[in-house]
Short mmCIF file of C-alpha atoms and ligand atoms in Angstrom, two decimals:
data_model
loop_
_atom_site.label_atom_id
_atom_site.label_comp_id
_atom_site.label_asym_id
_atom_site.label_seq_id
_atom_site.Cartn_x
_atom_site.Cartn_y
_atom_site.Cartn_z
CA MET A 1 -97.66 54.32 -17.30
CA THR A 2 -97.47 54.61 -13.71
CA LYS A 3 -99.61 57.54 -12.09
CA GLU A 4 -96.66 59.90 -11.74
CA HIS A 5 -96.17 60.26 -15.42
CA GLN A 6 -99.87 60.84 -16.25
CA ALA A 7 -100.59 64.04 -17.89
CA ILE A 8 -101.61 66.63 -15.40
CA PRO A 9 -103.95 69.32 -17.59
CA CYS A 10 -103.37 73.09 -16.97
CA PRO A 11 -105.92 74.20 -14.61
CA ASP A 12 -106.08 77.37 -16.67
CA CYS A 13 -105.75 76.26 -20.51
CA ASN A 14 -105.76 72.60 -20.27
CA ARG A 15 -102.29 72.11 -21.76
CA GLU A 16 -101.11 68.43 -20.68
CA LYS A 17 -97.64 68.76 -19.05
CA TYR A 18 -96.21 66.76 -16.34
CA PHE A 19 -96.32 68.84 -13.14
CA GLU A 20 -98.37 70.15 -11.12
CA GLY A 21 -99.98 74.20 -11.45
CA LEU A 22 -99.89 76.29 -14.56
CA CYS A 23 -98.21 75.46 -17.43
CA TYR A 24 -95.10 77.38 -18.72
CA TRP A 25 -97.26 79.75 -21.22
CA CYS A 26 -100.07 80.38 -18.36
CA LYS A 27 -97.74 81.60 -15.61
CA ASN A 28 -95.69 84.07 -17.93
CA ARG A 29 -99.08 85.50 -18.91
CA LYS A 30 -99.84 85.80 -15.40
CA GLU A 31 -96.74 87.40 -14.62
CA ARG A 32 -97.62 89.73 -17.33
CA GLU A 33 -100.72 90.38 -16.38
CA ARG A 34 -99.12 91.06 -12.41
CA TYR A 35 -97.24 93.99 -14.10
CA GLN A 36 -99.90 95.46 -16.67
CA ALA A 37 -102.23 95.98 -13.68
CA MET A 38 -100.02 97.57 -11.04
CA THR A 39 -100.82 101.15 -10.23
CA ASP A 40 -98.68 104.12 -10.69
CA LYS A 41 -97.63 104.08 -7.53
CA GLU A 42 -96.58 100.93 -7.31
CA VAL A 43 -94.82 101.45 -10.51
CA VAL A 44 -92.94 104.59 -8.62
CA SER A 45 -92.23 101.88 -5.96
CA SER A 46 -90.77 99.44 -8.24
CA ILE A 47 -88.49 102.11 -10.20
CA THR A 48 -87.06 103.18 -6.27
CA ASN A 49 -86.46 99.73 -5.52
CA ILE A 50 -84.53 98.83 -8.93
CA ILE A 51 -82.61 102.37 -7.78
CA ASN A 52 -82.14 101.01 -4.46
CA LYS A 53 -80.63 97.55 -5.62
CA ILE A 54 -79.37 99.17 -8.72
CA GLU A 55 -76.14 97.14 -8.59
CA THR A 56 -77.61 93.87 -8.17
CA ILE A 57 -79.36 94.33 -11.70
CA LYS A 58 -76.45 92.07 -12.97
CA GLU A 59 -77.70 89.20 -11.21
CA TRP A 60 -80.36 88.87 -13.83
CA LYS A 61 -82.31 87.97 -10.56
CA ASP A 62 -85.28 90.60 -9.14
CA VAL A 63 -84.11 93.49 -10.01
CA TYR A 64 -83.49 92.57 -13.70
CA LYS A 65 -86.94 90.89 -14.04
CA ASP A 66 -88.57 93.66 -12.58
CA PHE A 67 -86.83 96.10 -14.76
CA CYS A 68 -87.19 93.94 -18.05
CA ASN A 69 -91.54 93.83 -17.24
CA LEU A 70 -91.85 97.32 -16.45
CA LEU A 71 -89.93 98.51 -19.49
CA ALA A 72 -91.62 95.73 -21.68
CA TYR A 73 -95.36 96.09 -19.98
CA LYS A 74 -95.20 99.73 -18.42
CA ASP A 75 -93.05 101.42 -20.79
CA ILE A 76 -91.41 102.99 -17.67
CA ASP A 77 -88.74 106.07 -18.35
CA THR A 78 -85.54 104.99 -17.36
CA THR A 79 -83.99 108.44 -16.57
CA GLU A 80 -83.70 108.26 -13.00
CA ILE A 81 -82.50 104.59 -13.23
CA ALA A 82 -79.94 105.60 -15.68
CA GLU A 83 -78.49 108.12 -13.40
CA ALA A 84 -78.31 105.77 -10.36
CA ALA A 85 -76.72 102.90 -13.20
CA PHE A 86 -74.20 105.57 -14.23
CA LYS A 87 -72.72 106.25 -10.44
CA LYS A 88 -72.21 102.61 -10.01
CA GLU A 89 -70.60 102.44 -13.78
CA ILE A 90 -73.65 99.78 -14.79
CA PHE A 91 -74.24 99.60 -17.94
CA TYR A 92 -76.19 96.06 -18.80
CA PRO A 93 -78.97 95.91 -19.63
CA HIS A 94 -78.62 98.47 -22.27
CA THR A 95 -82.11 99.21 -22.19
CA ILE A 96 -81.40 101.35 -19.06
CA TYR A 97 -80.11 104.02 -21.07
CA ARG A 98 -83.45 104.54 -23.48
CA ASN A 99 -83.65 107.66 -21.44
CA VAL A 100 -80.91 109.50 -19.97
CA SER A 101 -80.40 113.34 -19.23
CA VAL A 102 -78.25 115.29 -21.20
CA ASN A 103 -75.67 114.89 -18.31
CA VAL A 104 -75.42 111.43 -17.99
CA ARG A 105 -75.16 111.47 -22.07
CA ASP A 106 -72.63 113.27 -22.24
CA LYS A 107 -70.74 111.61 -19.84
CA LEU A 108 -71.34 108.31 -21.55
CA ILE A 109 -69.75 110.24 -24.64
CA GLU A 110 -66.92 111.48 -22.22
CA MET A 111 -66.12 107.76 -21.63
CA LEU A 112 -66.47 106.82 -25.57
CA LEU A 113 -63.64 109.63 -26.31
CA GLN A 114 -61.23 108.28 -24.47
CA PRO A 115 -58.77 106.33 -26.84
CA ASP A 116 -58.50 103.71 -24.45
CA CYS A 117 -62.22 103.04 -23.45
CA GLU A 118 -62.41 99.88 -22.01
CA GLU A 119 -66.75 99.63 -22.27
CA ALA A 120 -66.40 101.17 -25.61
CA SER A 121 -69.04 98.24 -27.03
CA ASN A 122 -71.36 98.23 -23.87
CA ILE A 123 -71.52 102.44 -23.77
CA LEU A 124 -72.44 102.28 -27.95
CA MET A 125 -75.06 99.87 -26.98
CA CYS A 126 -76.45 102.20 -24.16
CA LEU A 127 -75.96 105.66 -26.53
CA ALA A 128 -77.53 103.93 -29.49
CA LEU A 129 -80.82 103.21 -27.09
CA CYS A 130 -80.79 107.12 -26.68
CA GLY A 131 -80.17 107.62 -30.03
CA ASP A 132 -80.52 111.31 -30.15
CA ASP A 133 -78.70 113.44 -32.76
CA LYS A 134 -75.79 114.51 -30.60
CA VAL A 135 -75.31 110.47 -30.55
CA LYS A 136 -75.70 110.03 -34.14
CA ASP A 137 -73.30 112.89 -34.76
CA THR A 138 -70.72 111.02 -32.42
CA PHE A 139 -70.90 107.72 -33.75
CA PHE A 140 -70.69 109.12 -37.74
CA LYS A 141 -67.40 110.86 -36.72
CA LEU A 142 -65.98 108.04 -34.56
CA GLU A 143 -66.96 105.74 -37.59
CA LYS A 144 -65.50 108.18 -39.89
CA ASN A 145 -62.30 108.53 -37.79
CA PRO A 146 -61.93 105.59 -35.53
CA LEU A 147 -60.22 105.57 -32.11
CA PRO A 148 -57.70 102.63 -30.99
CA TRP A 149 -60.63 100.76 -29.11
CA ARG A 150 -62.68 100.27 -32.45
CA LYS A 151 -60.00 97.61 -33.42
CA ASN A 152 -61.64 95.29 -30.74
CA LEU A 153 -64.98 95.97 -32.07
CA PHE A 154 -66.28 93.14 -34.69
CA VAL A 155 -68.48 95.88 -36.49
CA ASP A 156 -68.88 99.49 -37.35
CA LEU A 157 -70.75 102.56 -35.35
CA SER A 158 -73.65 102.52 -37.59
CA ILE A 159 -74.12 98.76 -37.22
CA TYR A 160 -73.72 99.41 -33.17
CA ALA A 161 -76.60 102.08 -33.80
CA GLU A 162 -78.91 99.37 -35.26
CA SER A 163 -79.33 97.95 -31.77
CA GLY A 164 -80.94 101.21 -30.91
CA GLY A 165 -83.21 101.15 -33.91
CA TRP A 166 -81.71 103.28 -36.14
CA THR A 167 -78.82 103.80 -38.26
CA PHE A 168 -76.92 106.25 -40.54
CA ASP A 169 -75.66 106.45 -44.07
CA GLU A 170 -72.13 107.39 -45.76
CA GLN A 171 -73.19 110.83 -45.48
CA GLY A 172 -74.23 110.70 -42.09
CA GLU A 173 -77.85 110.83 -42.82
CA LYS A 174 -80.43 109.03 -39.95
CA SER A 175 -82.46 106.56 -40.62
CA ASP A 176 -84.71 103.77 -38.31
CA VAL A 177 -84.73 100.41 -38.52
CA ILE A 178 -87.45 100.10 -36.36
CA TYR A 179 -91.25 101.20 -36.13
CA HIS A 180 -91.92 103.54 -33.15
CA GLU A 181 -95.51 101.85 -32.69
CA CYS A 182 -96.23 98.12 -31.62
CA TYR A 183 -98.70 96.07 -31.10
CA SER A 184 -98.91 92.45 -30.33
CA LEU A 185 -100.41 89.19 -31.75
CA GLN A 186 -102.30 87.27 -28.61
CA LYS A 187 -104.43 84.30 -28.53
CA SER A 188 -108.15 85.67 -28.20
CA ASN A 189 -111.61 84.36 -29.80
CA ARG A 190 -112.09 87.95 -31.24
CA HIS A 191 -113.02 88.11 -34.88
CA ASP A 192 -110.66 90.01 -35.75
CA ASN A 193 -109.00 89.38 -39.72
CA THR A 194 -106.39 91.95 -39.99
CA VAL A 195 -103.43 90.02 -38.82
CA LYS A 196 -103.52 86.24 -39.29
CA ALA A 197 -100.19 84.00 -38.53
CA GLY A 198 -100.15 81.07 -40.26
CA THR A 199 -102.65 79.97 -43.36
CA ILE A 200 -102.07 76.66 -45.42
CA LEU A 201 -101.04 77.47 -49.37
CA LYS A 202 -101.66 74.78 -51.82
CA ASP A 203 -97.94 75.01 -53.26
CA LYS A 204 -95.38 72.92 -51.73
CA CYS A 205 -91.87 73.91 -50.52
CA PRO A 206 -89.20 73.15 -53.55
CA ILE A 207 -86.65 72.00 -51.24
CA CYS A 208 -88.61 69.63 -48.53
CA ASP A 209 -92.22 69.05 -49.93
CA CYS A 210 -93.57 70.56 -46.81
CA ASN A 211 -96.50 72.51 -47.48
CA LEU A 212 -96.18 76.73 -47.70
CA ILE A 213 -97.84 78.84 -45.28
CA ASP A 214 -98.40 82.16 -45.11
CA ILE A 215 -96.88 83.20 -42.05
CA LEU A 216 -98.21 86.07 -41.96
CA THR A 217 -101.06 87.65 -43.83
CA ILE A 218 -101.40 91.48 -43.20
CA ASP A 219 -104.32 93.81 -43.97
CA GLY A 220 -102.43 97.23 -44.21
CA ASN A 221 -105.65 99.05 -44.65
CA ASP A 222 -106.86 98.49 -41.08
CA GLU A 223 -105.77 102.33 -39.31
CA ARG A 224 -104.03 100.44 -36.31
CA LEU A 225 -101.31 99.20 -38.80
CA ALA A 226 -101.04 102.60 -40.57
CA PHE A 227 -97.64 103.17 -39.51
CA LEU A 228 -96.37 100.26 -41.52
CA GLN A 229 -97.02 101.90 -44.77
CA LEU A 230 -98.10 98.73 -46.62
CA LYS A 231 -101.24 100.29 -48.88
CA GLY A 232 -102.90 96.65 -49.16
CA LYS A 233 -102.62 93.56 -47.75
CA VAL A 234 -99.28 91.97 -47.67
CA HIS A 235 -98.96 88.15 -47.65
CA ILE A 236 -96.04 86.61 -46.42
CA PRO A 237 -95.23 82.87 -47.56
CA ILE A 238 -93.06 80.51 -46.17
CA CYS A 239 -91.90 76.98 -46.04
CA PRO A 240 -92.21 76.75 -42.04
CA ASN A 241 -89.81 73.61 -42.36
CA CYS A 242 -86.87 75.24 -44.00
CA ALA A 243 -87.59 78.88 -42.01
CA SER A 244 -85.56 77.89 -39.07
CA MET A 245 -83.08 75.73 -41.14
CA CYS A 246 -82.17 78.31 -44.10
CA GLU A 247 -79.77 81.34 -43.99
CA LYS A 248 -83.18 83.33 -44.98
CA THR A 249 -86.13 83.74 -47.08
CA ILE A 250 -86.57 86.36 -49.15
CA ILE A 251 -89.96 87.44 -50.42
CA ARG A 252 -91.19 89.87 -53.34
CA TYR A 253 -94.68 90.84 -52.36
CA ALA A 254 -97.51 93.00 -54.01
CA PRO A 255 -100.04 94.86 -51.98
CA ASP A 256 -103.53 92.91 -52.46
CA GLY A 257 -101.22 90.43 -54.95
CA ASN A 258 -99.39 87.63 -55.39
CA SER A 259 -96.00 86.85 -53.20
CA THR A 260 -93.23 85.31 -54.26
CA MET A 261 -90.61 83.51 -52.03
CA GLU A 262 -87.27 82.39 -52.46
CA ILE A 263 -85.37 80.09 -49.82
CA ILE A 264 -81.44 81.06 -49.41
CA GLU A 265 -78.93 78.46 -48.35
CA ALA A 266 -81.12 75.47 -47.25
CA TYR A 267 -78.94 73.32 -44.83
CA SER A 268 -81.39 70.48 -45.31
CA ASP A 269 -84.41 68.92 -47.57
CA GLU A 270 -85.76 66.87 -44.88
CA ASN A 271 -89.02 67.54 -43.88
CA TYR A 272 -89.14 67.58 -40.31
CA LEU A 273 -92.50 69.23 -39.40
CA SER A 274 -95.25 66.60 -38.81
CA GLU A 275 -98.76 67.17 -40.25
CA LYS A 276 -100.23 67.59 -36.60
CA GLU A 277 -97.24 70.21 -35.79
CA LEU A 278 -98.49 72.02 -39.03
CA ASN A 279 -102.04 71.87 -38.07
CA LYS A 280 -101.65 72.83 -34.92
CA LEU A 281 -99.60 76.08 -36.48
CA VAL A 282 -102.25 77.21 -38.83
CA SER A 283 -104.82 76.91 -35.95
CA ASN A 284 -103.45 79.46 -33.53
CA LYS A 285 -106.03 81.90 -32.60
CA LEU A 286 -103.39 84.88 -32.63
CA THR A 287 -105.10 88.34 -33.25
CA LEU A 288 -103.86 91.55 -33.31
CA SER A 289 -104.06 93.76 -30.15
CA LYS A 290 -106.78 96.21 -29.91
CA THR A 291 -104.50 99.03 -29.00
CA GLN A 292 -100.83 99.65 -29.34
CA LYS A 293 -98.16 98.02 -26.72
CA PRO A 294 -94.97 99.72 -25.45
CA ILE A 295 -92.18 99.56 -28.02
CA PHE A 296 -89.93 96.98 -25.84
CA TYR A 297 -93.39 94.87 -25.49
CA ALA A 298 -91.25 91.54 -27.34
CA CYS A 299 -88.69 92.30 -23.91
CA GLY A 300 -90.87 91.01 -21.15
CA ILE A 301 -91.21 87.47 -19.16
CA GLU A 302 -93.93 86.23 -22.32
CA GLU A 303 -92.63 85.19 -25.47
CA THR A 304 -94.78 86.65 -27.88
CA CYS A 305 -95.47 87.56 -31.46
CA THR A 306 -95.33 91.91 -32.13
CA ILE A 307 -95.82 93.83 -35.02
CA GLY A 308 -93.33 96.75 -34.95
CA GLY A 309 -91.17 98.02 -32.32
CA HIS A 310 -88.02 96.40 -30.95
CA ALA A 311 -87.60 92.61 -30.97
CA GLU A 312 -86.11 90.35 -28.21
CA TRP A 313 -82.88 89.33 -29.98
CA ILE A 314 -81.75 85.54 -29.02
CA GLN A 315 -78.25 86.22 -30.89
CA ASP A 316 -77.14 89.31 -31.81
CA TRP A 317 -79.42 92.44 -33.44
CA GLN A 318 -79.72 91.62 -36.74
CA TYR A 319 -80.98 94.19 -40.00
CA GLU A 320 -80.91 92.86 -43.57
CA THR A 321 -79.88 95.27 -45.91
CA CYS A 322 -82.64 95.51 -48.90
CA PRO A 323 -81.34 93.50 -52.07
CA GLU A 324 -83.12 96.07 -54.48
CA CYS A 325 -81.78 99.51 -53.05
CA GLU A 326 -79.53 98.36 -50.47
CA LYS A 327 -80.76 100.44 -47.83
CA LYS A 328 -81.20 98.90 -44.00
CA MET A 329 -84.65 97.17 -43.70
CA LYS A 330 -86.99 97.66 -40.98
CA LEU A 331 -87.91 95.08 -38.35
CA LEU A 332 -91.82 94.05 -39.47
CA SER A 333 -92.60 91.72 -37.00
CA SER A 334 -90.96 89.09 -34.61
CA ILE A 335 -92.66 85.53 -33.49
CA SER A 336 -91.68 83.16 -30.92
CA TRP A 337 -92.10 79.91 -32.75
CA ASN A 338 -93.25 78.95 -29.08
CA GLU A 339 -96.73 80.42 -29.45
CA LEU A 340 -97.31 78.76 -32.71
CA ILE A 341 -96.13 75.25 -31.63
CA ASP A 342 -95.59 74.27 -28.38
CA GLY A 343 -92.16 73.39 -27.24
CA SER A 344 -90.51 74.65 -30.21
CA ASP A 345 -87.21 77.11 -29.99
CA GLY A 346 -86.31 80.38 -31.59
CA SER A 347 -87.64 83.24 -33.24
CA LEU A 348 -88.83 83.97 -36.42
CA TYR A 349 -87.53 87.70 -37.90
CA ILE A 350 -89.40 89.08 -40.37
CA GLU A 351 -88.01 92.98 -42.16
CA ILE A 352 -89.27 94.55 -44.60
CA CYS A 353 -88.48 97.18 -47.56
CA THR A 354 -91.88 98.92 -48.37
CA ASP A 355 -90.49 100.90 -51.29
CA CYS A 356 -88.60 97.90 -53.20
CA HIS A 357 -91.58 95.73 -51.54
CA ILE A 358 -89.51 93.04 -49.72
CA ILE A 359 -89.33 91.04 -47.09
CA ILE A 360 -86.89 89.14 -45.63
CA ILE A 361 -87.34 86.41 -43.01
CA PHE A 362 -84.77 84.57 -40.79
CA HIS A 363 -84.67 82.52 -37.66
CA GLN A 364 -82.64 82.82 -34.55
CA GLN A 365 -82.13 80.33 -31.67
CA THR A 366 -79.97 79.66 -28.40
ZN1 ZN B 401 -101.73 76.89 -19.39
ZN1 ZN B 402 -89.13 73.75 -47.24
ZN1 ZN B 403 -84.99 98.59 -50.64
#
């Protein structure tokens, strides 16, 4: 092997790679830490900069990056940015509108009420993030009495609402599809078993013969996680090989008891996961953060694993219907595979119905 093809360890984490400097993970972590360390004054001046250059947010460059990271790591109020964006008819990223003045909200609703509204899809997502009662009432009315633009959309307005973390039923009753609290799972040597990601199990997958794992074990008794209302310790078993190659996995759990899992529509029965990758997966040091994170934490630069909050959707947002009570399930966790196995693609999304003790897991990738 020639010298230039020799692995160079990352100066921070020792990971082997083939270029100088920090590895991908450490670079993103440092970037996240830089935003987290910003003073209030620095945040204000960054917001001013975003407002002044708002039309460049569409270029997915600095302003876009600053916006997403400030939202993810500093939980910024977006009212003024929304004001500036609205004036220039900018509707993306939709999260710009997660805080809006009554004035901007009403103007967005006004646009939506135009029978020929061309931006309906974007405006629905902006309003979904605002998600107050007036928005809900508007969505409900428009779902019952659609305007001509509805025929250009693929899904109903109650599904659009989900992109903002909520939905409504036939009677217009509103419910959340996300938890409004968020914790992260981060690599740490701290002794804390509240959440464990990746525990090898004795059983083998009935489809591919790979070892099953508990992708998460969550101790719902920990007071940080009281918002989940799990009432016990929940085991979430999956086949780590099939999880990314099947439609979904359905888990029925009993708090402090056994969980059973069923793989729905596997695409393949071959096991592609090596022993080495499996060992790597279960030896991760992901630990529940001590403190709460902003609810858009998963949407920052760093790929991450979260409990609660919004997910970073790789494809369209997707909230499953509980097979038992047929209500919409809530996002319990999103897990970036890259945090568990270096160089792997996609994310795992874990949704729960705590009434029926059912969990559904599915995978998305680019
Ligand atoms: Zn590194
Ligand atoms: Zn399997
Ligand atoms: Zn249910």
